PDB file of C-alpha atoms and ligand atoms in Angstrom:
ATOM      1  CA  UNK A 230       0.000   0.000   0.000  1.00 55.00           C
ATOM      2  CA  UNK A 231       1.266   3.605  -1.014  1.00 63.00           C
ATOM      3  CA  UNK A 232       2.057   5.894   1.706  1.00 71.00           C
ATOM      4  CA  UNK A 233       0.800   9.193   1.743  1.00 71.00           C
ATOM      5  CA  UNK A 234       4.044   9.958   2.198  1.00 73.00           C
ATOM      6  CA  UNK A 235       5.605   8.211  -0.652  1.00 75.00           C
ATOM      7  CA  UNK A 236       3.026   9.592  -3.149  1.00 76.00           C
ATOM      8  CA  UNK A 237       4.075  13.114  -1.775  1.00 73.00           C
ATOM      9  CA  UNK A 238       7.599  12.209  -2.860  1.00 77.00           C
ATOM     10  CA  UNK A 239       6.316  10.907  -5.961  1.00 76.00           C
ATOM     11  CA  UNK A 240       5.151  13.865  -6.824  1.00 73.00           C
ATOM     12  CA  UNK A 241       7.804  16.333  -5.599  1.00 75.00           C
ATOM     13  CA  UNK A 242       9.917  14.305  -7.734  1.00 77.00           C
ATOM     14  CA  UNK A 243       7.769  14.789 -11.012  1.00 76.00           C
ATOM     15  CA  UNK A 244       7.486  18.628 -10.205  1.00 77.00           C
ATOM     16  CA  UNK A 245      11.631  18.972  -9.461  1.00 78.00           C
ATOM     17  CA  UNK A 246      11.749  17.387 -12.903  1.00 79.00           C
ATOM     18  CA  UNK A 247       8.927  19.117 -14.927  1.00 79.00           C
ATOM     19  CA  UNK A 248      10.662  22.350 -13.224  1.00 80.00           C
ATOM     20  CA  UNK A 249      13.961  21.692 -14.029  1.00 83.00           C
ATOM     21  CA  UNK A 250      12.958  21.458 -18.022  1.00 81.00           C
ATOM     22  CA  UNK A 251      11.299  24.277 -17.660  1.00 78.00           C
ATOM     23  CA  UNK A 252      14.509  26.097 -16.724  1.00 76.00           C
ATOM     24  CA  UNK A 253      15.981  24.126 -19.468  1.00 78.00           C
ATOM     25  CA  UNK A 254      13.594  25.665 -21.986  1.00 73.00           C
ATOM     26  CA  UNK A 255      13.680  28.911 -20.392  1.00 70.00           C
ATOM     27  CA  UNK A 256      17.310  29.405 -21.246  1.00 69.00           C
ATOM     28  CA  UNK A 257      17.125  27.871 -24.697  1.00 69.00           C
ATOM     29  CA  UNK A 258      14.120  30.261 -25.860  1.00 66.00           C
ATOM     30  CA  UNK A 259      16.427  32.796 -24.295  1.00 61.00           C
ATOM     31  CA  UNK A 260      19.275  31.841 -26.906  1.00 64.00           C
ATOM     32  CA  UNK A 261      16.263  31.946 -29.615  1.00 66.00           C
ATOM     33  CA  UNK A 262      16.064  35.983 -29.394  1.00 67.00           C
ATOM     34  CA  UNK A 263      17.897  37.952 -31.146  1.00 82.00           C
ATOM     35  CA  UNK A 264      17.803  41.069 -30.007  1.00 86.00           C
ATOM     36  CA  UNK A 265      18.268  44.440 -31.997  1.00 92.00           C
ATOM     37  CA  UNK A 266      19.089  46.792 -29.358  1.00 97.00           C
ATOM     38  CA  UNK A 267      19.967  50.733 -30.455  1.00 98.00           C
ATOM     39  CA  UNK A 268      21.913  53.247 -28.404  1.00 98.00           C
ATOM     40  CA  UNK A 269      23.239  56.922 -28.924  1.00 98.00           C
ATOM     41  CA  UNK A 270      25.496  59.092 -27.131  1.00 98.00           C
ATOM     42  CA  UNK A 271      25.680  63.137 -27.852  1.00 98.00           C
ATOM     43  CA  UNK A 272      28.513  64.813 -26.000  1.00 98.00           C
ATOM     44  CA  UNK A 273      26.718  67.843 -24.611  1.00 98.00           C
ATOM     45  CA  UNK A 274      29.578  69.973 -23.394  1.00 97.00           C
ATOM     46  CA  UNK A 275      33.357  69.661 -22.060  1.00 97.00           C
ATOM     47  CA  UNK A 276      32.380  71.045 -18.502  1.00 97.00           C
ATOM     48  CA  UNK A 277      36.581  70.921 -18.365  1.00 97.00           C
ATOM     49  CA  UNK A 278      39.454  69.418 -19.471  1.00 98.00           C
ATOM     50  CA  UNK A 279      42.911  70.089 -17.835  1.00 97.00           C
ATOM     51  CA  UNK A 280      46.379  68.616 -16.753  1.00 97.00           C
ATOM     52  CA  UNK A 281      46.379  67.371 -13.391  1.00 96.00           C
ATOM     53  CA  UNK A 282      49.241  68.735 -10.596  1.00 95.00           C
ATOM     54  CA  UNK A 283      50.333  64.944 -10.757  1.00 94.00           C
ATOM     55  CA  UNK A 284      50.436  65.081 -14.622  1.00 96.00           C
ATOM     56  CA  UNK A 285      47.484  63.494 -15.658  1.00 97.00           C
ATOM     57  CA  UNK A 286      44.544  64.705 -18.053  1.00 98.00           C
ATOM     58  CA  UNK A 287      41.317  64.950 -16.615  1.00 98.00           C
ATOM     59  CA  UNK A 288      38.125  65.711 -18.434  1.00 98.00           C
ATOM     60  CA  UNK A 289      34.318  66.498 -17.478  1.00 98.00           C
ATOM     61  CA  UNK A 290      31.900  65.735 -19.761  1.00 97.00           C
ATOM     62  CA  UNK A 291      27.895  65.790 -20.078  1.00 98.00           C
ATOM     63  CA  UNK A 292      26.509  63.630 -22.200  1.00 98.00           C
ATOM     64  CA  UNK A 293      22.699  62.640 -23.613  1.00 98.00           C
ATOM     65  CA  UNK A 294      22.823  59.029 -23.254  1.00 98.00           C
ATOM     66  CA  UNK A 295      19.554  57.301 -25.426  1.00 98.00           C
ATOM     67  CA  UNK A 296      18.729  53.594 -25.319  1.00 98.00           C
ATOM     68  CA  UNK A 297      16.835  51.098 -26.277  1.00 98.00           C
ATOM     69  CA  UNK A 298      17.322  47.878 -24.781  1.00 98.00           C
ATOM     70  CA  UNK A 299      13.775  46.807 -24.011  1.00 97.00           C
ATOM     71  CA  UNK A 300      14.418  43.881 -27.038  1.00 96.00           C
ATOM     72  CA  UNK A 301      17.010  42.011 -24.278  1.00 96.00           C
ATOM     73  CA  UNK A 302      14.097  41.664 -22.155  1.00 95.00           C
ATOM     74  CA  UNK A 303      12.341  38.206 -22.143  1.00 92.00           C
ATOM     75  CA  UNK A 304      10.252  37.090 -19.688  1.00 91.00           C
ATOM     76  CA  UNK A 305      13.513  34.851 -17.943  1.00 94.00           C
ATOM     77  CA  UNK A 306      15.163  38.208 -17.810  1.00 96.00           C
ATOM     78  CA  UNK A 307      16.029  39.917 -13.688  1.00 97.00           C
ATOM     79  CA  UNK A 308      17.847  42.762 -14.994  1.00 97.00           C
ATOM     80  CA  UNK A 309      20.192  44.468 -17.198  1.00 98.00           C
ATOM     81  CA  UNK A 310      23.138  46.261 -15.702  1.00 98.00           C
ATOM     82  CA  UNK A 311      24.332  48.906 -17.899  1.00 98.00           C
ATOM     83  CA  UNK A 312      27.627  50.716 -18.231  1.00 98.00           C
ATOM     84  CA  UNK A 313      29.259  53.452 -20.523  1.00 98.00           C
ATOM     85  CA  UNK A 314      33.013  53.017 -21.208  1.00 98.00           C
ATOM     86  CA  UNK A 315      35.341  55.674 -23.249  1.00 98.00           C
ATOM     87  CA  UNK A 316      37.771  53.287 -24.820  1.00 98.00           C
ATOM     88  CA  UNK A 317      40.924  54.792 -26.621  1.00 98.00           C
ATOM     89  CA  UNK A 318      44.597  54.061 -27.834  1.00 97.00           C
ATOM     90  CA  UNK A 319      47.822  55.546 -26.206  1.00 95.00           C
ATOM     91  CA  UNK A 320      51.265  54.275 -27.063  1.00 94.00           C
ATOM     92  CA  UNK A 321      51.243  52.410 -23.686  1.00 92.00           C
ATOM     93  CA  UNK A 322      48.079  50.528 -23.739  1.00 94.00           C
ATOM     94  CA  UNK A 323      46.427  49.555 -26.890  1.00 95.00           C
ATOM     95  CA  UNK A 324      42.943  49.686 -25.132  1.00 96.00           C
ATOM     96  CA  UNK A 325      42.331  51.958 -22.384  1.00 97.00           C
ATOM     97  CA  UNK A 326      38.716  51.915 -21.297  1.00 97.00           C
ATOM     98  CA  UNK A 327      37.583  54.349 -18.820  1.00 98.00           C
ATOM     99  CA  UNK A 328      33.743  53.528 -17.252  1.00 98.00           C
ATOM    100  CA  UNK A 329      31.408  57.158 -17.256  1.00 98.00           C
ATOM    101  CA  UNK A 330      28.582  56.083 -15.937  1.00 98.00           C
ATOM    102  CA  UNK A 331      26.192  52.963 -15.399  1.00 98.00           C
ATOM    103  CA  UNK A 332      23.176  51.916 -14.253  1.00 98.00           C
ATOM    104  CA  UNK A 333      20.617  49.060 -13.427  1.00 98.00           C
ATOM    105  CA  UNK A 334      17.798  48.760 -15.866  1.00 98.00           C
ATOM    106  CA  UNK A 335      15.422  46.706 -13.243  1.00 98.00           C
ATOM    107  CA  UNK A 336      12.532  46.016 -15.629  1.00 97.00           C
ATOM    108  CA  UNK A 337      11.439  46.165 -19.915  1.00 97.00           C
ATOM    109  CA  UNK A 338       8.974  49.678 -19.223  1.00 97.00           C
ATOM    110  CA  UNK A 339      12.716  51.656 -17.933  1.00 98.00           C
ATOM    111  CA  UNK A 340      14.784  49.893 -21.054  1.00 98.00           C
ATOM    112  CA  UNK A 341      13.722  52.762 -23.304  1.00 98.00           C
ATOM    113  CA  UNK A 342      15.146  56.226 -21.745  1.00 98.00           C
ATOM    114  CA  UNK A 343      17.526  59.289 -21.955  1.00 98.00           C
ATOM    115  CA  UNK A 344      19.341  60.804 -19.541  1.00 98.00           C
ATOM    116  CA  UNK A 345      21.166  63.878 -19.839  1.00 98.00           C
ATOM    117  CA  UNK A 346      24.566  63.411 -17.290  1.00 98.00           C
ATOM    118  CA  UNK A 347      27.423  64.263 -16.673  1.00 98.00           C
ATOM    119  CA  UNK A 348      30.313  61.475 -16.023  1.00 98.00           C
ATOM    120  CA  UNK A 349      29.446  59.978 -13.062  1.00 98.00           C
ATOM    121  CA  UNK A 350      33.242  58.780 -12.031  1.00 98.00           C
ATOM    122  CA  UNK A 351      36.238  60.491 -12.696  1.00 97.00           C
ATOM    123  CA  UNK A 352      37.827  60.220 -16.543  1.00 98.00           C
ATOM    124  CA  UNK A 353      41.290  60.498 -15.663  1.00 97.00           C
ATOM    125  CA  UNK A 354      44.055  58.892 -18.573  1.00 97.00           C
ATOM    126  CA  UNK A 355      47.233  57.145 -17.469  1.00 95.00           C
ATOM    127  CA  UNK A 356      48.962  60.087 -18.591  1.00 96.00           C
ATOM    128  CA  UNK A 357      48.265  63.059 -20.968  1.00 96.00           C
ATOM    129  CA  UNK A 358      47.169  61.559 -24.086  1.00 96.00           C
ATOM    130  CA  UNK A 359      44.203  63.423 -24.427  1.00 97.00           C
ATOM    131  CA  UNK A 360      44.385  66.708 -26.120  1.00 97.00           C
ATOM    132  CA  UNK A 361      42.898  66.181 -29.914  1.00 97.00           C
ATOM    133  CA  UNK A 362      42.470  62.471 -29.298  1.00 97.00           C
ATOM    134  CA  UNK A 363      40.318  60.183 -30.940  1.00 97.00           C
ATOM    135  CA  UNK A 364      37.720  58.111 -29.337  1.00 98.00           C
ATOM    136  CA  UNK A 365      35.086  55.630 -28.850  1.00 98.00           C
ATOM    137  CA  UNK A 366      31.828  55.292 -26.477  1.00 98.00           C
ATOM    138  CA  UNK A 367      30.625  52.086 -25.876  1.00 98.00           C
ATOM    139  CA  UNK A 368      27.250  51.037 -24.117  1.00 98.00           C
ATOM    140  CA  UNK A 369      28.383  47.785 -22.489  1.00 98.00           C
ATOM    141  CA  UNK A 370      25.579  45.683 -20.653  1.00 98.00           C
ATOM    142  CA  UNK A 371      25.536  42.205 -19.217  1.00 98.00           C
ATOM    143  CA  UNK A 372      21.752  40.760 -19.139  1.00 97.00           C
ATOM    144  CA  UNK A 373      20.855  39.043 -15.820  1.00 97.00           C
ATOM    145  CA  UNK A 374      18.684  36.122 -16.307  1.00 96.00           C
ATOM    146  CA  UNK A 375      16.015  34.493 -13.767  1.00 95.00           C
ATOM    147  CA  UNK A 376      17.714  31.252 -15.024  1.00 94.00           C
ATOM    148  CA  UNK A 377      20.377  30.248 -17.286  1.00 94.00           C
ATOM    149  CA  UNK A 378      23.480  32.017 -17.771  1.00 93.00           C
ATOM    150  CA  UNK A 379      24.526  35.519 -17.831  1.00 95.00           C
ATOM    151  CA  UNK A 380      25.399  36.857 -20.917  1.00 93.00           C
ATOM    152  CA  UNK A 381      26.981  40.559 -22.056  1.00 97.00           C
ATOM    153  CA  UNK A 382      27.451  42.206 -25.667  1.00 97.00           C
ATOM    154  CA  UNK A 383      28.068  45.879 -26.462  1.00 98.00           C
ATOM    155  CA  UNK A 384      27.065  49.062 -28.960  1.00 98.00           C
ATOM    156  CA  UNK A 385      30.548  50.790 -29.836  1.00 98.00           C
ATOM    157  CA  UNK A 386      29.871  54.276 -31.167  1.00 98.00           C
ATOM    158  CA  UNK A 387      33.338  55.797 -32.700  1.00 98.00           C
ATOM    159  CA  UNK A 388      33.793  59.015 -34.011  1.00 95.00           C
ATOM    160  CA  UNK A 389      34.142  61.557 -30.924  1.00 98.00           C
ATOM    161  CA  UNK A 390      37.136  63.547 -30.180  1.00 96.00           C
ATOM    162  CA  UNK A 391      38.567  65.455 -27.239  1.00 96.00           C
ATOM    163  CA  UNK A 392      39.580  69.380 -27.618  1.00 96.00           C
ATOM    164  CA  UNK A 393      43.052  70.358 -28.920  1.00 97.00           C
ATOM    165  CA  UNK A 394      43.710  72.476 -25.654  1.00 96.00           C
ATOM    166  CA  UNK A 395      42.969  72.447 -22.039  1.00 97.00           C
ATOM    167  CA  UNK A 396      40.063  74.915 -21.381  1.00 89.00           C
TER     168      UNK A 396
HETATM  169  C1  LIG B 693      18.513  63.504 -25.610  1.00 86.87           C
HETATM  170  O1  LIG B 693      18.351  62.659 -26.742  1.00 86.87           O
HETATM  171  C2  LIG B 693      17.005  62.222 -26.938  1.00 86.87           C
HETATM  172  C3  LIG B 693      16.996  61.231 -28.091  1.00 86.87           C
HETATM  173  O2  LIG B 693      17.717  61.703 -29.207  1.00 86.87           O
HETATM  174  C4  LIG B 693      16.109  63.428 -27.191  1.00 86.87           C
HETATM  175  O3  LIG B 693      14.777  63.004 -27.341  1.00 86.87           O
HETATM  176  C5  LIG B 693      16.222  64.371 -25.997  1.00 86.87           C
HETATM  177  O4  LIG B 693      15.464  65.535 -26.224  1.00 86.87           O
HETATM  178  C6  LIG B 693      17.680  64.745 -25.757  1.00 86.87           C
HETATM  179  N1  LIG B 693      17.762  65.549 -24.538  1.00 86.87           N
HETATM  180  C7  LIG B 693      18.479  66.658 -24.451  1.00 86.87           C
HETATM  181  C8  LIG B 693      18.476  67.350 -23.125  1.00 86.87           C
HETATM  182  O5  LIG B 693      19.094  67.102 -25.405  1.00 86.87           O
HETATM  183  C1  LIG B 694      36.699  52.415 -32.085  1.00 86.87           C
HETATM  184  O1  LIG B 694      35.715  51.925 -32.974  1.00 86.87           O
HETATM  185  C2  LIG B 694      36.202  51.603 -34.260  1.00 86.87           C
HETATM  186  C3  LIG B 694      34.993  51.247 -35.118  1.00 86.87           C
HETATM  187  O2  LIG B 694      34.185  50.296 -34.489  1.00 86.87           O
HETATM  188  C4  LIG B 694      37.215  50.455 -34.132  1.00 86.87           C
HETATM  189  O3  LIG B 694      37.730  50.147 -35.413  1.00 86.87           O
HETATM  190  C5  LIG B 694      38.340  50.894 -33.210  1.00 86.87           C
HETATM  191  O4  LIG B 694      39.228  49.803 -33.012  1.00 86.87           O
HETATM  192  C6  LIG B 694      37.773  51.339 -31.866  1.00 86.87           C
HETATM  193  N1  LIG B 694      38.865  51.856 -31.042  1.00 86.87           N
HETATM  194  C7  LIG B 694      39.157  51.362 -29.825  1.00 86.87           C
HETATM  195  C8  LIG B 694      40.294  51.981 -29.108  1.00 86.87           C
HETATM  196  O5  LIG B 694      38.534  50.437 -29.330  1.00 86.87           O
END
């Protein structure tokens, strides 16, 4: 004669399992999307841009950040965290990337937004490469999912370029 108990485990068992290919399925519809997220970034103004005391450039930027990212949501996504990089070349390193700003995009209605900011930490180069150079923005962001692994990609937008002088 089955146990009460034994049918319980029974069916905890069937539920673990039925669960458990549900994740399975959750992560593989994930892979399924492809995404066609868009992002642009105006610089605004040089607030300043000077030589540190200890010799390094330092610059102040605002910027009008627009995204939209709500195409990386899917219903297994928890979040999207959100950063914006300056990368550029210097004889020293042949990437430097310098994070501006981020943020945590907590839900599909907030994936669609502007803010107008300035850099939120400091852009200070190894050194003082800056003056007339060349670089890139990049919106890096690393999608958080209920289940299933984590995955990040990128929008690189080239073309910007720091001042000639100090000012
Ligand atoms: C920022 O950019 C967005 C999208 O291009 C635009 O709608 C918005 O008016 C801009 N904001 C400012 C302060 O320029
Ligand atoms: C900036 O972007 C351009 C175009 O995508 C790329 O060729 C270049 O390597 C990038 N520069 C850096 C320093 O990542």
């Amino acid at each position: 004669m089955h146990s009460f108990g034994h049918r319980l485990n029974g069916l905890l068992t069937f539920s673990v399992t039925i669960l458990a290919i549900m994740c399975a399925i959750a992560s593989l519809s994930d892979n399924l999307n492809t995404p066609s997220p868009t992002a642009e970034i105006k610089i605004m103004n040089i607030n300043w841009f000077q030589k540190q005391p200890q010799g390094n450039d330092e610059v102040s930027l605002t910027m009008n950040i627009s995204a939209d990212l709500q195409s990386l949501f899917t219903w297994n996504t928890k979040q999207l965290f959100i950063f914006v990089a300056a990368e550029y070349e210097t004889p020293k390193n042949s990437l430097n990337q310098v994070s501006l700003w981020d943020a945590i995009i907590p839900a599909k209605e907030h994936a669609k937004f502007w803010i107008h900011t300035s850099n939120k930490y400091r852009f200070v180069d190894q050194g003082n490469n800056l003056r007339g150079k060349k670089f890139n923005l990049t919106l890096h962001w690393h999608v958080m999912p209920k289940t299933g692994k984590m995955f990040a990609d990128k929008i690189v937008m080239a073309g910007y370029s720091f001042p000639e002088e100090y000012r």
